[in-house]
PDB file of C-alpha atoms in Angstrom:
ATOM      1  CA  MET J   1    -124.580 179.385  13.367  1.00 86.00           C
ATOM      2  CA  ASN J   2    -124.630 183.109  12.982  1.00 93.00           C
ATOM      3  CA  LEU J   3    -124.290 185.737  15.702  1.00 96.00           C
ATOM      4  CA  PHE J   4    -128.021 186.388  16.112  1.00 96.00           C
ATOM      5  CA  ARG J   5    -128.747 182.725  16.908  1.00 96.00           C
ATOM      6  CA  LEU J   6    -125.870 182.681  19.380  1.00 97.00           C
ATOM      7  CA  ALA J   7    -126.804 186.158  21.056  1.00 98.00           C
ATOM      8  CA  GLY J   8    -130.639 184.730  21.035  1.00 98.00           C
ATOM      9  CA  ASP J   9    -129.519 181.284  22.784  1.00 98.00           C
ATOM     10  CA  MET J  10    -127.294 183.467  25.291  1.00 98.00           C
ATOM     11  CA  THR J  11    -130.243 185.828  26.008  1.00 98.00           C
ATOM     12  CA  HIS J  12    -132.509 182.710  26.761  1.00 98.00           C
ATOM     13  CA  LEU J  13    -129.885 181.253  28.829  1.00 98.00           C
ATOM     14  CA  PHE J  14    -129.245 184.641  30.737  1.00 98.00           C
ATOM     15  CA  SER J  15    -133.071 185.039  31.250  1.00 98.00           C
ATOM     16  CA  ILE J  16    -133.047 181.493  33.001  1.00 98.00           C
ATOM     17  CA  ILE J  17    -130.233 182.543  35.247  1.00 98.00           C
ATOM     18  CA  VAL J  18    -131.755 185.989  36.193  1.00 98.00           C
ATOM     19  CA  LEU J  19    -134.976 183.903  37.311  1.00 98.00           C
ATOM     20  CA  LEU J  20    -132.933 181.156  39.137  1.00 98.00           C
ATOM     21  CA  LEU J  21    -130.789 184.155  40.714  1.00 96.00           C
ATOM     22  CA  LYS J  22    -133.976 185.704  42.146  1.00 97.00           C
ATOM     23  CA  ILE J  23    -135.461 182.424  43.406  1.00 98.00           C
ATOM     24  CA  HIS J  24    -132.263 181.344  44.969  1.00 96.00           C
ATOM     25  CA  ALA J  25    -131.036 184.451  46.397  1.00 96.00           C
ATOM     26  CA  THR J  26    -134.279 186.198  47.443  1.00 97.00           C
ATOM     27  CA  LYS J  27    -136.111 182.659  48.293  1.00 98.00           C
ATOM     28  CA  SER J  28    -139.077 184.063  46.547  1.00 97.00           C
ATOM     29  CA  CYS J  29    -140.960 183.330  43.340  1.00 98.00           C
ATOM     30  CA  SER J  30    -143.413 186.142  43.698  1.00 96.00           C
ATOM     31  CA  GLY J  31    -144.582 187.314  40.331  1.00 97.00           C
ATOM     32  CA  ILE J  32    -143.378 184.292  38.538  1.00 98.00           C
ATOM     33  CA  SER J  33    -146.100 181.936  36.779  1.00 98.00           C
ATOM     34  CA  LEU J  34    -145.771 178.297  37.738  1.00 98.00           C
ATOM     35  CA  LYS J  35    -147.978 177.620  34.997  1.00 98.00           C
ATOM     36  CA  THR J  36    -145.701 179.176  32.400  1.00 98.00           C
ATOM     37  CA  GLN J  37    -142.888 177.391  33.974  1.00 98.00           C
ATOM     38  CA  GLU J  38    -144.700 173.895  33.789  1.00 98.00           C
ATOM     39  CA  LEU J  39    -145.375 174.697  30.109  1.00 98.00           C
ATOM     40  CA  TYR J  40    -141.620 175.173  29.589  1.00 98.00           C
ATOM     41  CA  VAL J  41    -140.844 171.730  31.035  1.00 98.00           C
ATOM     42  CA  ILE J  42    -143.313 170.259  28.430  1.00 98.00           C
ATOM     43  CA  VAL J  43    -141.963 172.398  25.677  1.00 98.00           C
ATOM     44  CA  PHE J  44    -138.259 171.305  26.274  1.00 98.00           C
ATOM     45  CA  LEU J  45    -139.179 167.633  26.948  1.00 98.00           C
ATOM     46  CA  THR J  46    -141.117 167.497  23.668  1.00 98.00           C
ATOM     47  CA  ARG J  47    -138.629 169.274  21.550  1.00 97.00           C
ATOM     48  CA  TYR J  48    -135.313 167.619  22.683  1.00 96.00           C
ATOM     49  CA  LEU J  49    -136.549 164.131  22.294  1.00 94.00           C
ATOM     50  CA  ASP J  50    -133.922 163.747  19.710  1.00 92.00           C
ATOM     51  CA  LEU J  51    -131.202 164.218  22.354  1.00 93.00           C
ATOM     52  CA  PHE J  52    -130.226 160.741  22.282  1.00 85.00           C
ATOM     53  CA  THR J  53    -131.052 159.777  18.853  1.00 90.00           C
ATOM     54  CA  ARG J  54    -129.332 162.507  16.697  1.00 88.00           C
ATOM     55  CA  PHE J  55    -126.106 164.453  17.426  1.00 89.00           C
ATOM     56  CA  VAL J  56    -126.020 168.059  15.963  1.00 89.00           C
ATOM     57  CA  SER J  57    -123.160 169.587  17.996  1.00 91.00           C
ATOM     58  CA  LEU J  58    -121.628 169.596  21.465  1.00 94.00           C
ATOM     59  CA  TYR J  59    -123.096 172.957  21.736  1.00 95.00           C
ATOM     60  CA  ASN J  60    -126.727 171.817  21.042  1.00 95.00           C
ATOM     61  CA  THR J  61    -126.491 168.783  23.389  1.00 96.00           C
ATOM     62  CA  VAL J  62    -125.265 170.789  26.417  1.00 97.00           C
ATOM     63  CA  MET J  63    -127.668 173.624  25.714  1.00 97.00           C
ATOM     64  CA  LYS J  64    -130.521 171.193  25.661  1.00 97.00           C
ATOM     65  CA  ILE J  65    -129.579 169.472  28.944  1.00 98.00           C
ATOM     66  CA  VAL J  66    -129.235 172.709  30.520  1.00 98.00           C
ATOM     67  CA  PHE J  67    -132.615 173.762  29.470  1.00 98.00           C
ATOM     68  CA  ILE J  68    -134.270 170.716  30.496  1.00 98.00           C
ATOM     69  CA  GLY J  69    -132.439 170.720  33.829  1.00 98.00           C
ATOM     70  CA  THR J  70    -133.093 174.360  34.760  1.00 98.00           C
ATOM     71  CA  SER J  71    -136.895 174.198  33.865  1.00 98.00           C
ATOM     72  CA  PHE J  72    -137.237 171.325  36.138  1.00 98.00           C
ATOM     73  CA  ALA J  73    -135.160 173.067  38.918  1.00 98.00           C
ATOM     74  CA  ILE J  74    -137.355 176.175  38.533  1.00 98.00           C
ATOM     75  CA  VAL J  75    -140.735 174.051  38.941  1.00 98.00           C
ATOM     76  CA  TRP J  76    -139.294 172.104  41.762  1.00 98.00           C
ATOM     77  CA  TYR J  77    -138.387 175.303  43.595  1.00 98.00           C
ATOM     78  CA  MET J  78    -141.717 176.793  43.193  1.00 98.00           C
ATOM     79  CA  ARG J  79    -143.716 173.586  44.028  1.00 98.00           C
ATOM     80  CA  TYR J  80    -141.675 171.973  46.757  1.00 98.00           C
ATOM     81  CA  HIS J  81    -139.054 174.324  48.393  1.00 98.00           C
ATOM     82  CA  LYS J  82    -140.437 175.015  51.758  1.00 97.00           C
ATOM     83  CA  VAL J  83    -139.648 178.757  51.714  1.00 98.00           C
ATOM     84  CA  VAL J  84    -140.068 179.572  48.071  1.00 98.00           C
ATOM     85  CA  LYS J  85    -143.359 177.865  47.553  1.00 98.00           C
ATOM     86  CA  GLN J  86    -144.924 180.275  50.260  1.00 98.00           C
ATOM     87  CA  THR J  87    -144.356 183.139  48.016  1.00 97.00           C
ATOM     88  CA  TYR J  88    -145.910 181.717  44.887  1.00 97.00           C
ATOM     89  CA  ASN J  89    -148.908 183.919  43.984  1.00 95.00           C
ATOM     90  CA  LYS J  90    -151.281 181.089  43.510  1.00 96.00           C
ATOM     91  CA  ASP J  91    -154.449 182.968  43.526  1.00 95.00           C
ATOM     92  CA  GLU J  92    -153.411 185.432  40.824  1.00 95.00           C
ATOM     93  CA  ASP J  93    -151.613 182.708  38.619  1.00 97.00           C
ATOM     94  CA  THR J  94    -155.310 181.889  37.120  1.00 95.00           C
ATOM     95  CA  PHE J  95    -154.670 181.227  33.557  1.00 96.00           C
ATOM     96  CA  LYS J  96    -156.195 177.767  32.626  1.00 94.00           C
ATOM     97  CA  HIS J  97    -152.876 176.526  31.029  1.00 92.00           C
ATOM     98  CA  TYR J  98    -154.194 173.056  30.317  1.00 90.00           C
ATOM     99  CA  PHE J  99    -156.377 174.641  27.568  1.00 93.00           C
ATOM    100  CA  LEU J 100    -153.389 175.547  25.694  1.00 97.00           C
ATOM    101  CA  LEU J 101    -152.061 171.882  25.522  1.00 98.00           C
ATOM    102  CA  LEU J 102    -154.840 170.352  23.549  1.00 97.00           C
ATOM    103  CA  PRO J 103    -155.154 173.155  20.793  1.00 98.00           C
ATOM    104  CA  CYS J 104    -151.624 173.203  20.312  1.00 98.00           C
ATOM    105  CA  PHE J 105    -151.370 169.207  19.945  1.00 98.00           C
ATOM    106  CA  VAL J 106    -154.323 169.215  17.528  1.00 98.00           C
ATOM    107  CA  LEU J 107    -152.703 171.955  15.411  1.00 98.00           C
ATOM    108  CA  ALA J 108    -149.355 169.899  15.444  1.00 98.00           C
ATOM    109  CA  LEU J 109    -151.364 166.919  14.212  1.00 98.00           C
ATOM    110  CA  LEU J 110    -152.832 169.002  11.291  1.00 98.00           C
ATOM    111  CA  LEU J 111    -149.851 171.128  10.380  1.00 97.00           C
ATOM    112  CA  HIS J 112    -146.380 169.648  10.536  1.00 96.00           C
ATOM    113  CA  ASN J 113    -143.574 168.541   8.154  1.00 94.00           C
ATOM    114  CA  GLU J 114    -143.682 164.903   8.641  1.00 93.00           C
ATOM    115  CA  PHE J 115    -146.234 162.691  10.324  1.00 96.00           C
ATOM    116  CA  THR J 116    -143.773 160.906  12.756  1.00 95.00           C
ATOM    117  CA  THR J 117    -143.954 161.023  16.623  1.00 95.00           C
ATOM    118  CA  MET J 118    -140.755 163.162  16.805  1.00 93.00           C
ATOM    119  CA  ASP J 119    -141.672 165.669  14.069  1.00 94.00           C
ATOM    120  CA  VAL J 120    -145.341 166.045  15.415  1.00 97.00           C
ATOM    121  CA  LEU J 121    -144.076 166.618  19.124  1.00 97.00           C
ATOM    122  CA  TRP J 122    -141.262 168.981  17.900  1.00 96.00           C
ATOM    123  CA  THR J 123    -143.990 170.955  15.971  1.00 97.00           C
ATOM    124  CA  PHE J 124    -146.351 170.795  19.179  1.00 98.00           C
ATOM    125  CA  SER J 125    -143.348 172.166  21.312  1.00 98.00           C
ATOM    126  CA  LEU J 126    -143.053 175.054  18.816  1.00 98.00           C
ATOM    127  CA  TYR J 127    -146.715 175.973  19.065  1.00 98.00           C
ATOM    128  CA  LEU J 128    -146.792 175.416  22.777  1.00 98.00           C
ATOM    129  CA  GLU J 129    -143.701 177.680  23.355  1.00 98.00           C
ATOM    130  CA  ALA J 130    -145.339 180.362  21.449  1.00 98.00           C
ATOM    131  CA  VAL J 131    -148.169 180.729  23.879  1.00 98.00           C
ATOM    132  CA  ALA J 132    -146.423 179.474  26.996  1.00 98.00           C
ATOM    133  CA  ILE J 133    -145.685 183.085  28.194  1.00 98.00           C
ATOM    134  CA  LEU J 134    -149.441 184.020  28.308  1.00 97.00           C
ATOM    135  CA  PRO J 135    -149.897 182.800  32.058  1.00 97.00           C
ATOM    136  CA  GLN J 136    -146.860 184.885  32.963  1.00 97.00           C
ATOM    137  CA  LEU J 137    -148.051 188.022  31.108  1.00 96.00           C
ATOM    138  CA  VAL J 138    -151.470 187.723  32.747  1.00 95.00           C
ATOM    139  CA  LEU J 139    -149.912 187.238  36.377  1.00 96.00           C
ATOM    140  CA  LEU J 140    -147.780 190.318  35.532  1.00 95.00           C
ATOM    141  CA  GLN J 141    -150.807 192.425  34.603  1.00 92.00           C
ATOM    142  CA  GLN J 142    -152.445 191.449  37.808  1.00 90.00           C
ATOM    143  CA  SER J 143    -149.399 192.430  40.010  1.00 88.00           C
ATOM    144  CA  ARG J 144    -149.391 195.875  41.587  1.00 81.00           C
ATOM    145  CA  ASN J 145    -145.533 195.547  42.153  1.00 83.00           C
ATOM    146  CA  ILE J 146    -143.349 194.037  39.612  1.00 91.00           C
ATOM    147  CA  ASP J 147    -139.759 193.640  40.984  1.00 94.00           C
ATOM    148  CA  ASN J 148    -136.770 194.129  38.838  1.00 93.00           C
ATOM    149  CA  LEU J 149    -135.685 190.811  38.556  1.00 95.00           C
ATOM    150  CA  THR J 150    -139.148 189.511  37.162  1.00 96.00           C
ATOM    151  CA  GLY J 151    -139.318 192.308  34.817  1.00 96.00           C
ATOM    152  CA  ASN J 152    -135.836 191.604  33.509  1.00 96.00           C
ATOM    153  CA  TYR J 153    -136.495 187.963  33.300  1.00 98.00           C
ATOM    154  CA  VAL J 154    -139.476 188.595  31.138  1.00 97.00           C
ATOM    155  CA  PHE J 155    -137.364 191.330  28.964  1.00 97.00           C
ATOM    156  CA  PHE J 156    -134.632 188.781  28.263  1.00 98.00           C
ATOM    157  CA  LEU J 157    -137.026 186.148  27.225  1.00 97.00           C
ATOM    158  CA  GLY J 158    -138.610 188.435  24.888  1.00 97.00           C
ATOM    159  CA  ALA J 159    -135.178 189.716  23.529  1.00 97.00           C
ATOM    160  CA  TYR J 160    -134.361 185.982  22.982  1.00 98.00           C
ATOM    161  CA  ARG J 161    -137.390 185.586  20.552  1.00 97.00           C
ATOM    162  CA  GLY J 162    -136.706 188.932  18.931  1.00 97.00           C
ATOM    163  CA  LEU J 163    -132.894 187.725  18.150  1.00 97.00           C
ATOM    164  CA  TYR J 164    -134.322 184.622  16.735  1.00 97.00           C
ATOM    165  CA  VAL J 165    -136.390 186.339  14.187  1.00 97.00           C
ATOM    166  CA  LEU J 166    -133.153 188.207  13.263  1.00 97.00           C
ATOM    167  CA  ASN J 167    -131.314 185.080  12.993  1.00 97.00           C
ATOM    168  CA  TRP J 168    -134.058 183.685  10.624  1.00 96.00           C
ATOM    169  CA  ILE J 169    -133.643 186.678   8.386  1.00 97.00           C
ATOM    170  CA  TYR J 170    -130.010 186.391   8.439  1.00 96.00           C
ATOM    171  CA  ARG J 171    -130.074 182.519   7.577  1.00 94.00           C
ATOM    172  CA  TYR J 172    -132.572 182.998   4.816  1.00 95.00           C
ATOM    173  CA  PHE J 173    -130.949 185.893   2.857  1.00 96.00           C
ATOM    174  CA  LEU J 174    -127.315 185.144   3.815  1.00 94.00           C
ATOM    175  CA  GLN J 175    -126.981 181.396   4.446  1.00 90.00           C
ATOM    176  CA  ASP J 176    -129.370 178.801   3.285  1.00 87.00           C
ATOM    177  CA  HIS J 177    -132.290 180.354   1.471  1.00 91.00           C
ATOM    178  CA  ARG J 178    -134.751 177.761   3.194  1.00 91.00           C
ATOM    179  CA  ALA J 179    -138.154 178.595   4.088  1.00 92.00           C
ATOM    180  CA  ARG J 180    -139.024 177.048   7.564  1.00 94.00           C
ATOM    181  CA  TRP J 181    -142.744 178.132   8.015  1.00 95.00           C
ATOM    182  CA  ILE J 182    -143.516 176.282  11.120  1.00 96.00           C
ATOM    183  CA  PRO J 183    -140.762 177.948  13.531  1.00 96.00           C
ATOM    184  CA  TRP J 184    -141.244 181.231  11.600  1.00 97.00           C
ATOM    185  CA  ILE J 185    -145.050 181.586  11.907  1.00 97.00           C
ATOM    186  CA  SER J 186    -145.027 180.427  15.641  1.00 97.00           C
ATOM    187  CA  GLY J 187    -141.830 182.350  16.562  1.00 97.00           C
ATOM    188  CA  LEU J 188    -143.526 185.669  15.053  1.00 97.00           C
ATOM    189  CA  VAL J 189    -146.820 184.802  17.092  1.00 97.00           C
ATOM    190  CA  GLN J 190    -144.485 184.453  20.070  1.00 97.00           C
ATOM    191  CA  THR J 191    -142.644 187.579  19.638  1.00 97.00           C
ATOM    192  CA  ALA J 192    -145.763 189.671  18.996  1.00 97.00           C
ATOM    193  CA  LEU J 193    -147.113 188.445  22.364  1.00 96.00           C
ATOM    194  CA  TYR J 194    -144.235 190.439  23.851  1.00 96.00           C
ATOM    195  CA  ALA J 195    -144.974 193.780  22.073  1.00 95.00           C
ATOM    196  CA  ASP J 196    -147.009 195.085  24.859  1.00 93.00           C
ATOM    197  CA  PHE J 197    -144.907 194.249  27.581  1.00 94.00           C
ATOM    198  CA  PHE J 198    -141.837 195.779  25.772  1.00 94.00           C
ATOM    199  CA  TYR J 199    -143.651 198.999  25.385  1.00 94.00           C
ATOM    200  CA  TYR J 200    -144.357 199.347  28.915  1.00 93.00           C
ATOM    201  CA  TYR J 201    -140.874 198.039  30.081  1.00 94.00           C
ATOM    202  CA  ILE J 202    -139.078 200.633  28.026  1.00 94.00           C
ATOM    203  CA  LEU J 203    -141.489 203.254  29.172  1.00 94.00           C
ATOM    204  CA  SER J 204    -140.823 202.493  32.767  1.00 93.00           C
ATOM    205  CA  TRP J 205    -137.167 202.283  32.073  1.00 92.00           C
ATOM    206  CA  LYS J 206    -137.036 205.821  30.444  1.00 93.00           C
ATOM    207  CA  LYS J 207    -139.025 207.451  33.168  1.00 93.00           C
ATOM    208  CA  HIS J 208    -136.929 205.573  35.892  1.00 92.00           C
ATOM    209  CA  GLU J 209    -140.107 204.236  37.393  1.00 90.00           C
ATOM    210  CA  LYS J 210    -141.179 200.963  38.539  1.00 90.00           C
ATOM    211  CA  LEU J 211    -142.674 198.800  35.914  1.00 92.00           C
ATOM    212  CA  LYS J 212    -146.509 198.448  35.964  1.00 88.00           C
ATOM    213  CA  LEU J 213    -148.665 197.110  33.468  1.00 89.00           C
ATOM    214  CA  PRO J 214    -152.058 198.677  32.891  1.00 86.00           C
ATOM    215  CA  ALA J 215    -155.069 196.397  33.816  1.00 74.00           C
TER     216      ALA J 215
ATOM    217  CA  TYR Q   1    -138.121 164.786   3.748  1.00 43.00           C
ATOM    218  CA  LEU Q   2    -136.331 166.502   6.747  1.00 48.00           C
ATOM    219  CA  ASP Q   3    -132.982 167.788   6.404  1.00 55.00           C
ATOM    220  CA  ASP Q   4    -130.794 167.535   9.393  1.00 57.00           C
ATOM    221  CA  ASP Q   5    -130.635 171.265   9.880  1.00 66.00           C
ATOM    222  CA  ASP Q   6    -134.321 171.682  10.053  1.00 70.00           C
ATOM    223  CA  HIS Q   7    -134.192 170.830  13.750  1.00 83.00           C
ATOM    224  CA  ASP Q   8    -130.841 172.271  14.705  1.00 89.00           C
ATOM    225  CA  GLU Q   9    -131.979 175.283  16.290  1.00 94.00           C
ATOM    226  CA  LEU Q  10    -132.943 175.210  20.112  1.00 95.00           C
TER     227      LEU Q  10
END
């Protein structure tokens, strides 16, 4: 493991902590897309099927359990917590997230390394993660007021993807020289989806203004 | 054939 990978994982973890902090401390999930959060539950469940069949490291095992657990906790808060669920912008969270599942699954059936349940579902989780942020970005675009914690959550999530790209570059040139096309391509697509958000996030930060995305 | 470290990232 290199420093970029570790920094990427920590940024990912930090983004989740920021989101849970927002929900728990302010008892509000306004500006957060439940659809994106539900997609992340599916992403983690399908990717970490090997949790009990293959041991990589204690670090990997703990992180996998944390990602699965926190994603369930967030969805639980948004759906069932009696105060939090009332702050959910249901009418603005309009992205048809189910339409992302089938194309990602078909693509995973067509493009994978090995035709096994584990590998196809692992590939599916990579394709799905690449596009899972879309409902969240659409919701942000429709929100007049994006609060700081929501903006920071998406910023750290994007930073995590950027650091993973650096990790792959480092790994390829300085560690194992192995091409991993499926994670690379889906990771690059995912990172590119954040470009627009990053542009406006940095702009608002420079101008000391509240973040607002153009419609 | 999948090497073990093909799936080692999170």
